[in-house]
Structures are given as C-alpha cells and as structure tokens.
Short mmCIF file of C-alpha atoms in Angstrom, two decimals:
data_model
loop_
_atom_site.label_atom_id
_atom_site.label_comp_id
_atom_site.label_asym_id
_atom_site.label_seq_id
_atom_site.Cartn_x
_atom_site.Cartn_y
_atom_site.Cartn_z
CA MET U 1 11.79 -10.51 0.79
CA LYS U 2 14.17 -7.97 0.21
CA ILE U 3 16.30 -7.21 3.27
CA ILE U 4 17.63 -3.45 3.61
CA VAL U 5 19.91 -2.00 6.10
CA ASP U 6 21.05 1.63 7.87
CA GLN U 7 24.44 1.40 7.94
CA ASP U 8 23.85 4.80 10.30
CA LYS U 9 21.51 3.65 12.71
CA CYS U 10 23.42 0.04 13.39
CA VAL U 11 25.07 0.52 16.84
CA ALA U 12 26.87 -2.75 15.90
CA SER U 13 25.62 -5.04 18.27
CA GLY U 14 25.86 -7.64 16.04
CA GLN U 15 22.85 -9.47 16.97
CA CYS U 16 21.58 -10.45 13.22
CA VAL U 17 24.42 -12.31 12.89
CA THR U 18 23.87 -14.66 15.58
CA ALA U 19 20.64 -14.43 14.25
CA ALA U 20 21.55 -15.23 11.33
CA ASP U 21 25.33 -15.43 9.97
CA THR U 22 24.70 -16.13 6.24
CA VAL U 23 23.12 -13.18 5.53
CA PHE U 24 25.24 -10.20 7.75
CA ASP U 25 28.98 -10.37 8.40
CA GLN U 26 30.16 -7.52 10.63
CA ARG U 27 32.52 -4.85 9.07
CA ASP U 28 36.43 -5.68 10.93
CA GLU U 29 37.05 -2.49 11.80
CA ASP U 30 34.17 -1.25 13.21
CA GLY U 31 31.60 -3.85 13.64
CA ILE U 32 28.86 -2.45 11.65
CA VAL U 33 26.48 -4.75 9.50
CA VAL U 34 27.55 -5.78 6.48
CA LEU U 35 24.77 -7.13 4.46
CA LEU U 36 25.96 -10.46 2.53
CA THR U 37 22.45 -10.97 0.61
CA ASP U 38 19.75 -8.78 -0.52
CA ASN U 39 17.64 -11.53 -1.23
CA PRO U 40 18.41 -14.06 0.71
CA SER U 41 15.99 -18.33 -0.06
CA PRO U 42 13.29 -17.96 1.67
CA GLU U 43 14.23 -20.57 3.89
CA LEU U 44 15.99 -18.84 6.00
CA ALA U 45 13.03 -15.84 6.19
CA ALA U 46 12.83 -17.13 9.39
CA ASP U 47 16.13 -16.14 10.39
CA VAL U 48 16.08 -12.97 9.13
CA HIS U 49 13.37 -11.72 10.43
CA GLN U 50 14.96 -13.19 14.19
CA ALA U 51 17.92 -10.80 12.80
CA ALA U 52 15.32 -7.40 13.07
CA ALA U 53 13.55 -8.33 15.82
CA VAL U 54 16.67 -8.11 18.24
CA CYS U 55 18.69 -5.75 16.81
CA PRO U 56 19.00 -2.94 18.72
CA ALA U 57 18.68 -0.01 16.82
CA LEU U 58 15.98 -1.09 14.51
CA ALA U 59 18.50 -0.81 11.44
CA ILE U 60 17.03 -4.06 9.81
CA VAL U 61 13.80 -3.49 7.90
CA VAL U 62 12.80 -6.92 5.81
CA GLU U 63 9.75 -6.98 2.91
CA ASP U 64 8.18 -10.10 2.49
CA MET A 1 -7.85 -16.25 23.09
CA SER A 2 -6.94 -12.75 23.22
CA THR A 3 -4.47 -11.42 24.49
CA LEU A 4 -3.85 -7.61 26.87
CA ILE A 5 -0.24 -5.85 26.88
CA ILE A 6 0.45 -3.05 29.45
CA GLY A 7 3.36 -1.22 28.11
CA ALA A 8 3.96 0.08 25.63
CA SER A 9 7.42 0.42 25.20
CA ALA A 10 10.21 -2.04 22.99
CA ALA A 11 8.87 -5.13 25.72
CA GLY A 12 5.33 -4.20 24.59
CA LEU A 13 5.02 -3.41 21.04
CA ALA A 14 7.71 -5.90 20.72
CA THR A 15 5.46 -9.04 22.01
CA LEU A 16 2.38 -7.59 19.69
CA GLU A 17 5.50 -7.82 16.37
CA SER A 18 5.99 -11.46 16.89
CA LEU A 19 3.05 -12.78 17.64
CA ARG A 20 1.70 -11.50 15.33
CA ARG A 21 5.15 -13.16 13.10
CA HIS A 22 3.10 -16.68 14.80
CA ASN A 23 -0.37 -15.85 13.13
CA TYR A 24 -1.03 -14.70 16.26
CA ASP A 25 -5.66 -12.96 14.71
CA ALA A 26 -6.45 -13.05 17.85
CA PRO A 27 -7.53 -9.51 19.35
CA ILE A 28 -4.39 -7.17 20.41
CA THR A 29 -4.39 -4.65 22.90
CA LEU A 30 -2.20 -2.39 23.93
CA LEU A 31 -1.58 -0.16 26.62
CA GLY A 32 0.44 3.18 27.16
CA ALA A 33 1.07 5.12 30.41
CA GLU A 34 2.54 7.33 28.31
CA PRO A 35 0.63 9.21 25.72
CA ASP A 36 3.34 8.76 22.62
CA LEU A 37 3.79 6.32 20.06
CA PRO A 38 6.26 4.10 20.86
CA TYR A 39 9.58 4.83 21.27
CA ASP A 40 12.92 3.49 21.83
CA ARG A 41 14.87 4.68 25.36
CA PRO A 42 18.30 3.90 23.82
CA PRO A 43 19.03 7.19 22.66
CA LEU A 44 17.66 9.54 24.89
CA SER A 45 20.99 9.37 26.47
CA LYS A 46 23.10 9.31 23.44
CA HIS A 47 22.54 10.67 19.12
CA TYR A 48 19.02 12.96 20.25
CA LEU A 49 19.80 14.39 23.38
CA ALA A 50 21.78 15.43 22.01
CA THR A 51 20.59 17.64 18.74
CA THR A 52 17.29 18.56 17.87
CA ASN A 53 16.52 15.20 16.84
CA PRO A 54 12.41 14.09 16.28
CA HIS A 55 10.88 11.41 18.86
CA PRO A 56 12.57 7.83 18.36
CA ALA A 57 10.45 6.56 16.69
CA LEU A 58 10.64 1.70 16.89
CA ARG A 59 8.21 2.73 14.38
CA PRO A 60 6.20 4.32 10.86
CA GLU A 61 3.57 4.79 12.19
CA GLN A 62 1.70 3.07 8.90
CA HIS A 63 4.08 0.07 10.09
CA LEU A 64 1.56 0.03 13.58
CA ALA A 65 -1.84 0.50 11.88
CA ASN A 66 -0.49 -2.75 10.06
CA LEU A 67 0.30 -4.93 13.09
CA ASN A 68 -4.28 -5.17 13.40
CA ALA A 69 -3.92 -4.27 17.12
CA THR A 70 -5.89 -1.35 19.12
CA PHE A 71 -4.33 1.07 21.26
CA HIS A 72 -4.85 2.78 24.46
CA LEU A 73 -1.58 5.24 24.75
CA GLY A 74 -1.78 7.57 27.69
CA ASP A 75 -3.63 5.16 29.51
CA PRO A 76 -1.53 4.09 32.58
CA ALA A 77 -3.10 1.17 33.74
CA VAL A 78 -4.29 1.18 38.03
CA ALA A 79 -4.43 -2.89 39.44
CA LEU A 80 -4.61 -6.58 38.25
CA ASP A 81 -6.77 -9.16 39.68
CA ALA A 82 -4.51 -12.10 38.11
CA ALA A 83 -7.65 -14.52 38.72
CA ARG A 84 -9.95 -12.89 36.17
CA ARG A 85 -7.07 -11.24 33.56
CA THR A 86 -8.32 -7.79 34.39
CA VAL A 87 -6.76 -4.97 34.25
CA HIS A 88 -8.28 -0.80 35.23
CA THR A 89 -6.81 2.12 34.08
CA ALA A 90 -6.51 5.66 35.22
CA SER A 91 -8.94 7.03 33.36
CA GLY A 92 -11.71 4.08 34.10
CA ARG A 93 -11.76 1.94 31.60
CA THR A 94 -11.71 -1.92 32.68
CA LEU A 95 -10.18 -5.08 30.14
CA THR A 96 -10.07 -8.59 30.13
CA ALA A 97 -8.34 -11.05 28.47
CA ASP A 98 -7.04 -14.23 27.86
CA ASN A 99 -3.25 -12.93 28.18
CA ILE A 100 -2.45 -10.26 29.97
CA VAL A 101 1.83 -9.33 29.22
CA ILE A 102 3.58 -7.41 31.59
CA THR A 103 5.79 -4.55 30.43
CA THR A 104 5.92 -2.02 32.70
CA GLY A 105 9.57 -1.23 32.48
CA LEU A 106 10.72 0.83 35.48
CA THR A 107 10.47 3.79 37.06
CA PRO A 108 14.17 6.01 38.74
CA ARG A 109 14.61 6.58 41.92
CA LYS A 110 14.87 9.70 43.52
CA LEU A 111 17.45 11.19 46.12
CA PRO A 112 15.84 10.37 49.17
CA ASN A 113 13.21 13.97 50.39
CA GLN A 114 13.83 14.78 46.93
CA GLN A 115 12.33 17.46 46.35
CA PRO A 116 10.09 19.54 42.99
CA LEU A 117 13.57 21.70 41.80
CA THR A 118 13.12 23.38 38.01
CA GLY A 119 16.67 22.04 36.60
CA VAL A 120 16.24 18.87 38.42
CA HIS A 121 15.91 16.45 35.96
CA VAL A 122 15.79 12.07 36.03
CA LEU A 123 15.62 10.25 32.39
CA ARG A 124 13.93 7.94 31.47
CA THR A 125 10.48 9.14 29.16
CA LEU A 126 10.25 10.98 26.21
CA ALA A 127 9.67 13.86 28.29
CA ASP A 128 12.50 13.43 30.58
CA ALA A 129 14.98 13.78 27.55
CA THR A 130 12.81 16.67 25.93
CA ALA A 131 12.63 18.14 29.12
CA LEU A 132 16.86 17.50 29.89
CA ARG A 133 17.95 18.61 25.92
CA GLU A 134 16.00 21.93 26.73
CA ASP A 135 18.30 22.85 29.81
CA LEU A 136 21.65 21.90 27.75
CA LEU A 137 21.46 23.53 25.31
CA ALA A 138 19.77 26.66 27.37
CA ARG A 139 23.08 28.70 26.35
CA SER A 140 22.28 31.99 28.17
CA ALA A 141 19.18 31.97 28.95
CA GLY A 142 18.70 33.43 32.87
CA ASP A 143 20.94 33.08 35.06
CA ILE A 144 23.10 30.90 32.77
CA THR A 145 26.19 33.06 31.80
CA THR A 146 28.60 30.79 31.10
CA ASP A 147 29.17 29.01 27.51
CA GLY A 148 26.96 26.05 29.02
CA PRO A 149 24.80 25.69 32.02
CA ARG A 150 26.54 23.95 34.66
CA VAL A 151 25.33 20.35 35.28
CA VAL A 152 26.04 17.74 38.16
CA VAL A 153 25.01 14.01 37.42
CA VAL A 154 25.22 12.23 40.13
CA GLY A 155 25.41 8.84 39.46
CA ASP A 156 28.07 6.36 37.63
CA GLY A 157 26.09 3.90 36.32
CA VAL A 158 25.67 3.79 32.99
CA LEU A 159 23.53 5.84 31.94
CA GLY A 160 25.02 8.58 34.15
CA GLY A 161 27.98 7.62 32.40
CA GLU A 162 26.30 8.11 29.35
CA VAL A 163 24.27 11.35 30.31
CA ALA A 164 28.11 13.13 31.51
CA ALA A 165 29.82 12.55 28.10
CA THR A 166 26.51 14.00 26.04
CA ALA A 167 26.85 17.01 28.46
CA ARG A 168 30.22 17.43 27.98
CA GLY A 169 29.77 17.25 24.24
CA LEU A 170 27.53 20.01 24.22
CA GLY A 171 30.03 22.18 26.19
CA CYS A 172 28.39 21.88 28.87
CA GLU A 173 30.78 22.11 32.14
CA VAL A 174 30.12 18.26 33.85
CA VAL A 175 30.52 17.25 37.34
CA LEU A 176 29.59 13.41 37.92
CA VAL A 177 29.22 12.42 41.92
CA GLY A 178 28.79 8.60 42.58
CA PRO A 179 29.47 6.62 45.30
CA GLN A 180 31.66 3.83 43.64
CA ARG A 181 35.11 4.43 43.21
CA GLY A 182 34.63 3.78 39.46
CA VAL A 183 32.14 4.65 36.96
CA LEU A 184 30.67 1.53 36.03
CA TRP A 185 32.95 0.31 39.10
CA GLY A 186 30.27 -2.57 40.34
CA GLN A 187 29.40 -4.30 37.07
CA LEU A 188 33.22 -3.81 35.72
CA GLY A 189 35.09 -4.22 38.04
CA GLU A 190 38.70 -1.74 38.21
CA VAL A 191 40.33 -1.96 35.03
CA VAL A 192 37.53 -1.33 32.43
CA SER A 193 36.34 1.59 35.46
CA GLY A 194 40.27 2.72 35.52
CA LEU A 195 40.23 3.13 31.74
CA LEU A 196 35.94 4.48 31.43
CA GLY A 197 37.67 6.95 34.07
CA GLU A 198 40.46 8.20 32.07
CA VAL A 199 38.19 9.08 29.17
CA HIS A 200 35.45 11.44 30.66
CA GLY A 201 39.11 13.38 32.20
CA ALA A 202 39.45 13.99 29.39
CA ALA A 203 37.44 14.32 27.70
CA GLY A 204 36.64 18.05 30.74
CA VAL A 205 34.39 15.91 32.68
CA GLU A 206 35.41 15.86 36.86
CA LEU A 207 34.76 12.62 38.57
CA ARG A 208 34.12 12.77 41.80
CA LEU A 209 33.52 9.09 42.96
CA GLY A 210 33.80 7.59 46.05
CA THR A 211 31.22 10.43 47.13
CA ALA A 212 27.08 9.90 48.33
CA VAL A 213 25.49 13.67 47.92
CA GLY A 214 24.61 15.11 50.72
CA GLY A 215 20.59 16.98 48.99
CA LEU A 216 20.28 19.45 46.33
CA THR A 217 20.68 23.26 46.72
CA ALA A 218 17.97 25.48 45.32
CA VAL A 219 17.88 29.35 45.43
CA GLY A 220 13.33 30.38 44.94
CA GLY A 221 12.39 27.11 43.82
CA ARG A 222 15.64 26.45 41.46
CA VAL A 223 18.70 24.15 41.57
CA SER A 224 21.89 26.17 42.47
CA GLY A 225 24.33 23.16 43.76
CA VAL A 226 24.35 19.43 44.45
CA GLU A 227 26.01 19.71 48.86
CA LEU A 228 27.68 16.78 48.73
CA VAL A 229 28.21 14.21 52.73
CA GLY A 230 30.57 16.40 54.56
CA GLY A 231 29.97 19.57 53.54
CA GLU A 232 31.45 20.72 50.47
CA GLN A 233 28.70 21.91 47.43
CA LEU A 234 28.22 21.88 43.82
CA ALA A 235 26.91 24.40 42.33
CA ALA A 236 25.28 23.48 39.00
CA GLU A 237 22.23 24.92 36.78
CA VAL A 238 20.69 21.30 36.00
CA VAL A 239 21.34 18.53 37.95
CA VAL A 240 20.74 14.26 36.62
CA VAL A 241 19.51 12.75 38.59
CA ALA A 242 20.86 8.82 37.85
CA LEU A 243 20.50 5.96 40.73
CA GLY A 244 18.56 3.78 38.67
CA ALA A 245 15.39 2.76 38.78
CA ALA A 246 12.81 0.99 40.16
CA PRO A 247 10.39 -2.09 38.54
CA ALA A 248 7.37 -0.06 37.55
CA THR A 249 4.79 -2.77 39.66
CA GLU A 250 3.13 -0.08 42.44
CA TRP A 251 0.37 -0.94 40.43
CA LEU A 252 0.65 -4.89 41.54
CA GLN A 253 -0.02 -4.16 44.69
CA GLY A 254 -3.06 -6.40 45.58
CA SER A 255 -3.06 -8.31 42.49
CA GLY A 256 -1.44 -11.79 43.04
CA LEU A 257 1.35 -12.09 42.12
CA LYS A 258 4.18 -13.24 43.59
CA VAL A 259 6.36 -9.16 42.83
CA ALA A 260 9.82 -9.40 44.55
CA ASP A 261 12.05 -7.02 42.78
CA GLY A 262 9.76 -7.31 39.15
CA VAL A 263 6.80 -9.25 38.33
CA VAL A 264 8.57 -13.29 38.94
CA CYS A 265 8.21 -15.37 36.30
CA ASP A 266 8.74 -19.48 35.64
CA GLU A 267 10.91 -20.10 33.28
CA TRP A 268 8.75 -19.85 30.69
CA CYS A 269 8.96 -16.25 31.53
CA ARG A 270 4.64 -16.39 33.26
CA ALA A 271 3.46 -15.27 36.43
CA GLY A 272 0.36 -16.75 36.64
CA GLU A 273 -1.97 -18.01 34.76
CA GLY A 274 -2.55 -15.95 31.31
CA ILE A 275 0.13 -14.11 32.59
CA TRP A 276 3.08 -12.76 31.52
CA ALA A 277 6.21 -9.98 31.76
CA ALA A 278 9.31 -9.30 29.61
CA GLY A 279 11.64 -6.64 29.18
CA ASP A 280 13.20 -4.54 33.29
CA VAL A 281 10.41 -5.23 35.10
CA ALA A 282 11.08 -9.03 34.51
CA ARG A 283 12.24 -11.85 37.26
CA TRP A 284 12.67 -15.15 35.59
CA TRP A 285 13.77 -18.69 36.07
CA HIS A 286 17.25 -18.57 33.38
CA GLY A 287 17.55 -22.02 33.50
CA GLY A 288 21.15 -21.89 32.23
CA LEU A 289 22.24 -19.69 34.91
CA ASN A 290 19.90 -22.18 37.04
CA ARG A 291 18.54 -18.27 39.09
CA LEU A 292 16.04 -15.89 38.86
CA LEU A 293 17.03 -12.68 36.97
CA ARG A 294 16.44 -9.66 36.34
CA LEU A 295 17.88 -7.59 33.90
CA GLU A 296 17.44 -3.79 32.60
CA ASN A 297 18.76 -3.66 28.84
CA ARG A 298 17.39 -2.67 25.15
CA THR A 299 18.19 -6.70 24.13
CA ASN A 300 16.52 -8.49 26.94
CA ALA A 301 13.52 -5.72 26.64
CA SER A 302 12.58 -7.50 22.24
CA GLU A 303 14.35 -10.87 23.48
CA GLN A 304 12.07 -11.14 26.40
CA ALA A 305 8.76 -10.04 24.36
CA ALA A 306 9.93 -12.37 20.83
CA VAL A 307 9.65 -15.95 23.82
CA VAL A 308 7.17 -14.73 25.79
CA ALA A 309 5.26 -14.06 22.08
CA ALA A 310 6.10 -18.42 21.62
CA ASN A 311 4.33 -19.19 23.68
CA ILE A 312 1.47 -17.66 24.21
CA ALA A 313 0.77 -18.89 20.28
CA GLY A 314 1.07 -22.27 21.65
CA GLN A 315 4.78 -23.50 21.40
CA PRO A 316 6.68 -23.44 24.39
CA THR A 317 10.01 -21.57 24.66
CA LYS A 318 11.75 -21.52 28.12
CA TYR A 319 13.66 -18.28 28.60
CA GLU A 320 17.72 -18.34 28.41
CA PRO A 321 19.33 -16.02 27.44
CA ILE A 322 22.51 -14.80 27.59
CA PRO A 323 22.78 -11.40 28.43
CA TYR A 324 23.71 -8.18 26.33
CA PHE A 325 23.63 -4.74 26.94
CA TRP A 326 26.41 -1.78 25.21
CA THR A 327 27.04 1.85 25.71
CA ASP A 328 28.62 3.82 24.08
CA GLN A 329 30.48 7.63 25.87
CA PHE A 330 32.36 9.71 23.73
CA THR A 331 33.48 7.63 20.86
CA THR A 332 34.05 4.73 23.05
CA LYS A 333 31.83 1.83 22.24
CA ILE A 334 31.72 -0.82 25.62
CA GLN A 335 30.21 -4.16 24.54
CA VAL A 336 29.93 -6.50 27.46
CA HIS A 337 28.30 -9.95 26.48
CA GLY A 338 27.05 -11.86 29.19
CA ILE A 339 27.09 -11.32 32.95
CA PRO A 340 30.92 -9.73 34.65
CA ALA A 341 31.39 -8.85 38.26
CA ALA A 342 34.00 -6.93 40.09
CA ASP A 343 35.75 -9.58 41.11
CA ALA A 344 36.10 -11.69 38.61
CA GLU A 345 39.78 -11.51 37.21
CA VAL A 346 39.88 -10.03 34.52
CA THR A 347 42.64 -11.02 31.08
CA VAL A 348 42.92 -9.49 27.51
CA ALA A 349 42.16 -11.36 24.81
CA GLU A 350 42.50 -10.01 21.82
CA GLY A 351 43.93 -5.97 20.92
CA SER A 352 45.22 -4.02 23.26
CA ILE A 353 44.98 -1.73 26.69
CA ASP A 354 47.46 0.37 25.13
CA GLU A 355 45.76 0.84 21.67
CA ARG A 356 42.69 0.99 23.53
CA ARG A 357 40.78 -1.94 21.82
CA PHE A 358 40.40 -5.57 22.89
CA VAL A 359 38.51 -8.27 23.64
CA ALA A 360 38.42 -9.19 28.03
CA HIS A 361 37.24 -11.87 29.16
CA TYR A 362 36.36 -12.52 32.67
CA ARG A 363 37.02 -15.54 34.22
CA LYS A 364 35.11 -16.69 38.39
CA ASP A 365 36.08 -20.09 39.34
CA GLY A 366 38.24 -20.06 36.15
CA ARG A 367 35.77 -19.95 34.24
CA ILE A 368 34.61 -17.40 31.85
CA VAL A 369 31.76 -15.12 32.72
CA ALA A 370 31.87 -12.56 30.63
CA VAL A 371 33.05 -11.22 26.86
CA LEU A 372 33.94 -7.45 26.82
CA GLY A 373 34.78 -5.21 23.79
CA TRP A 374 36.35 -2.30 24.28
CA ASN A 375 35.92 -0.23 20.71
CA MET A 376 35.84 -3.81 18.99
CA PRO A 377 32.72 -4.47 17.73
CA LYS A 378 32.67 -7.49 15.92
CA GLN A 379 36.04 -9.57 17.33
CA THR A 380 33.85 -9.28 20.97
CA ARG A 381 30.42 -11.25 19.33
CA LEU A 382 33.24 -13.62 18.11
CA HIS A 383 34.51 -14.41 21.99
CA ARG A 384 30.92 -15.08 22.60
CA LYS A 385 30.88 -18.75 21.92
CA HIS A 386 32.90 -18.79 25.18
CA LEU A 387 29.64 -18.78 27.13
CA LEU A 388 27.48 -20.86 25.57
CA PRO A 389 26.50 -24.09 27.67
CA ALA A 390 28.74 -26.84 26.47
#
C-alpha cells in the first residue's frame, strides 16, 4: 500500500485524521494534511481507504 | 443482486466505489442527469469560479473505468416504481435492479415569478458555474463598462457568501442582499455572523441585509438590476440567486416512497424494500439525535453513501454521523462540527477573536452542540471530541 497526499488540494477538514490518526496528521498553523507514513502496515488498509473516501477535497490517493 | 444508482455526483459515485471496496461484484449502473463525468461541487463557488481551471473531476476517467460499472450520463430519471424497483428515464430507458440508491441531490430555488433573463444565474451544476464564470470574467463586453461587472448576490447563506467573496476577488463590484440580519446568521448566530460581515465589508462587498428582494429589472431580455421590497433599485449586470435548494424529488411523485423535505429513510438509510438514499436528497432517522435529519454538505455525501453501500453489501450499519461543513470566504476558513444554532450560547474555547483565529463552542441547555473553528483547522478537529456520544 502506498499513499499520496496532495497538500495543494487539501482543505484542512481533518477527516483523514479522524479516520486514521496513526497515518495522517495536520499542520498546527493551517491544518493542511501531513503524512506520517506513506507505507503503513496492511492492517491499517481499511482505515486508510476510509480516509481517502471521506476526504472532501479528494486529496488522498491510495495505491494497493 | 444488481444495484442501480440514480445520481452521478459525490454521493452516487461514493456509493459505487464503496460497494466495490466491499467486494460487491454484481452489476452496478450509475444514472446521471448531467452529461459530464462525475465532478465535485464545492469548487464551483470557489476555485473553479475564480479561474479557468478545468472540470473538477471527482475521479480520473481510468479510475471510473476500473470500477466496472455501466454509466448512463445525461439521462435524468423521470419516474420510479418502488414496488417493482423500476426506473424510467428521459430518453426512454427502463432500468430495473435489486437495489436502487437515490442520490439525486438538490434543485436550486429561484425568486417567485423569476423569468429567464440573460445575466441571471443560479449555481448548482458545472454548467451553471461555467456560465456564471463567463459573465464574471467579462470585463468590457457589451454594455459592461466598469472594471468588472456589477454583481448582486441574492442570498445570505453559505453559497451566497462564497459567491460574493469569489466575485469580489475577481474585481467585480458586489452587493450581497439577504433577509437575515447577517451572513449565515440563522446557522451561526450573532457573534460569528458579525465577524463574517466584517470580513466582507473590509473586502469591499456592500452588505444589504435584512432586506427582501421584490423582483428583477430588465432591459431587452437582459437583467439590469434587482428591485428591493420598498422600491429601491440596485443596478447589476449579473445577478446570482442563491436562495437555497430543495431536494430533487419531483420525479418520485407516485413512486410509493414517502417524500417530505427529502426521501424519508430509516436509520439504515433505507427508504423502502431494496430502496436507499444518500446525500443532500436523503432525510433519514439519526438514532443518536432521535430525529429525522437531512444534511446538505460534501462530507455527508461520502459518509452516507459508504453506509448505504455497507448495508447493501450485507454489513448492517446505522448512520449516526457528527455533521461537518466548511466554508471559505476570502482568506477566512470556517469549519463546523455538530449542529450549531443561532440561539446557542457561544464561548471561545481556544485562540482569540482579536487574532481572528479561534475555536468556539456552541451550547444549548448546557450541552455542547457544535464546535466552530475560525482559521484554526487542526485545533477545531481536536475539539470535535466534545460532541462524541458519552
């Protein structure tokens, strides 16, 4: 699993962190997404896909 | 166990994607009223309107192809027989499926007796946004002789505020007219609405609030302005009517489904046997709040669609979200978790109003019902925990 985030598209909703808080975080100053790991362990796959699905800016792409 | 999804926007496409993620391998058909490939709506009042950006596709075309579904676009549904789970379309198709998912969204409201006039716009679809953008970007065409066109935005909700901000950012002269005491007053109350009004005022938007619009004026089929109740006229080359929207349910008359301000659903988002609804059009029983609720926001489209897909795929799931919406107006980002109310008690929990960077709690009957962030996204999300069920 590989994760790509687009910080230019990100609208800082933080929905990804709510879905998978060991993989995604937000910058303190403006809330833009920060990727904590781009290749998380397989048991997090469902959470990561949920994060990509609920991102309102379509800023997360997951490649299995 | 085939599935037919009626509506090819965020909720419809998310239903399709979620079904495939659940390894649902039966045939899926997606029927869309508009001719465009599925696109995202929030940019239509923001980036897309401000620039010549291309079509804000929800997904790349190759990704859509990989979903292994049949797309019928540009063909609106015109009737449903719920008992037979059969849909008739404008082009004459008859489609039947084991599961039908209704994701037809909203239809924008217009002024009473609004006639078709050049220069008057609503904003819901990509075509609407493209037409409005052409008018806003017109600098010296025809009778438009100012730097930018004079724009009157009729409506003081989220969409009206965003369109006013974007148009002003393009150099238009902008007047925002609405019946409320402030922009978003009814949703966010005096404190935040007041701050938002200051943002618009400082940027040069003229606010004419607490004012009802009587009608439009026109010269030769082109709008020339807006007439307020009381007779005052505001000259305009472009008028945007942003008076909210109604669930797109006209096609469900006679279907056998219960329709009352949306498609009425149970806590699993089920409207009838094998019939489901998601997104702006769905009014479902929120078990946590113990009432029917309908949400018009982007995140609800994805989240409710995921629940409908889980239910169709055999994983019964109730839908009990903490609602979330955001709005960007000029450089201000407002984010709201929960359900705020104009009469709630508002206290600043973090940051400060003076710095225009804060998180506020909305309380009713001593309980926090919403958390609002003003240019403070991460911290706002951290306050969301106050809204979780005990």
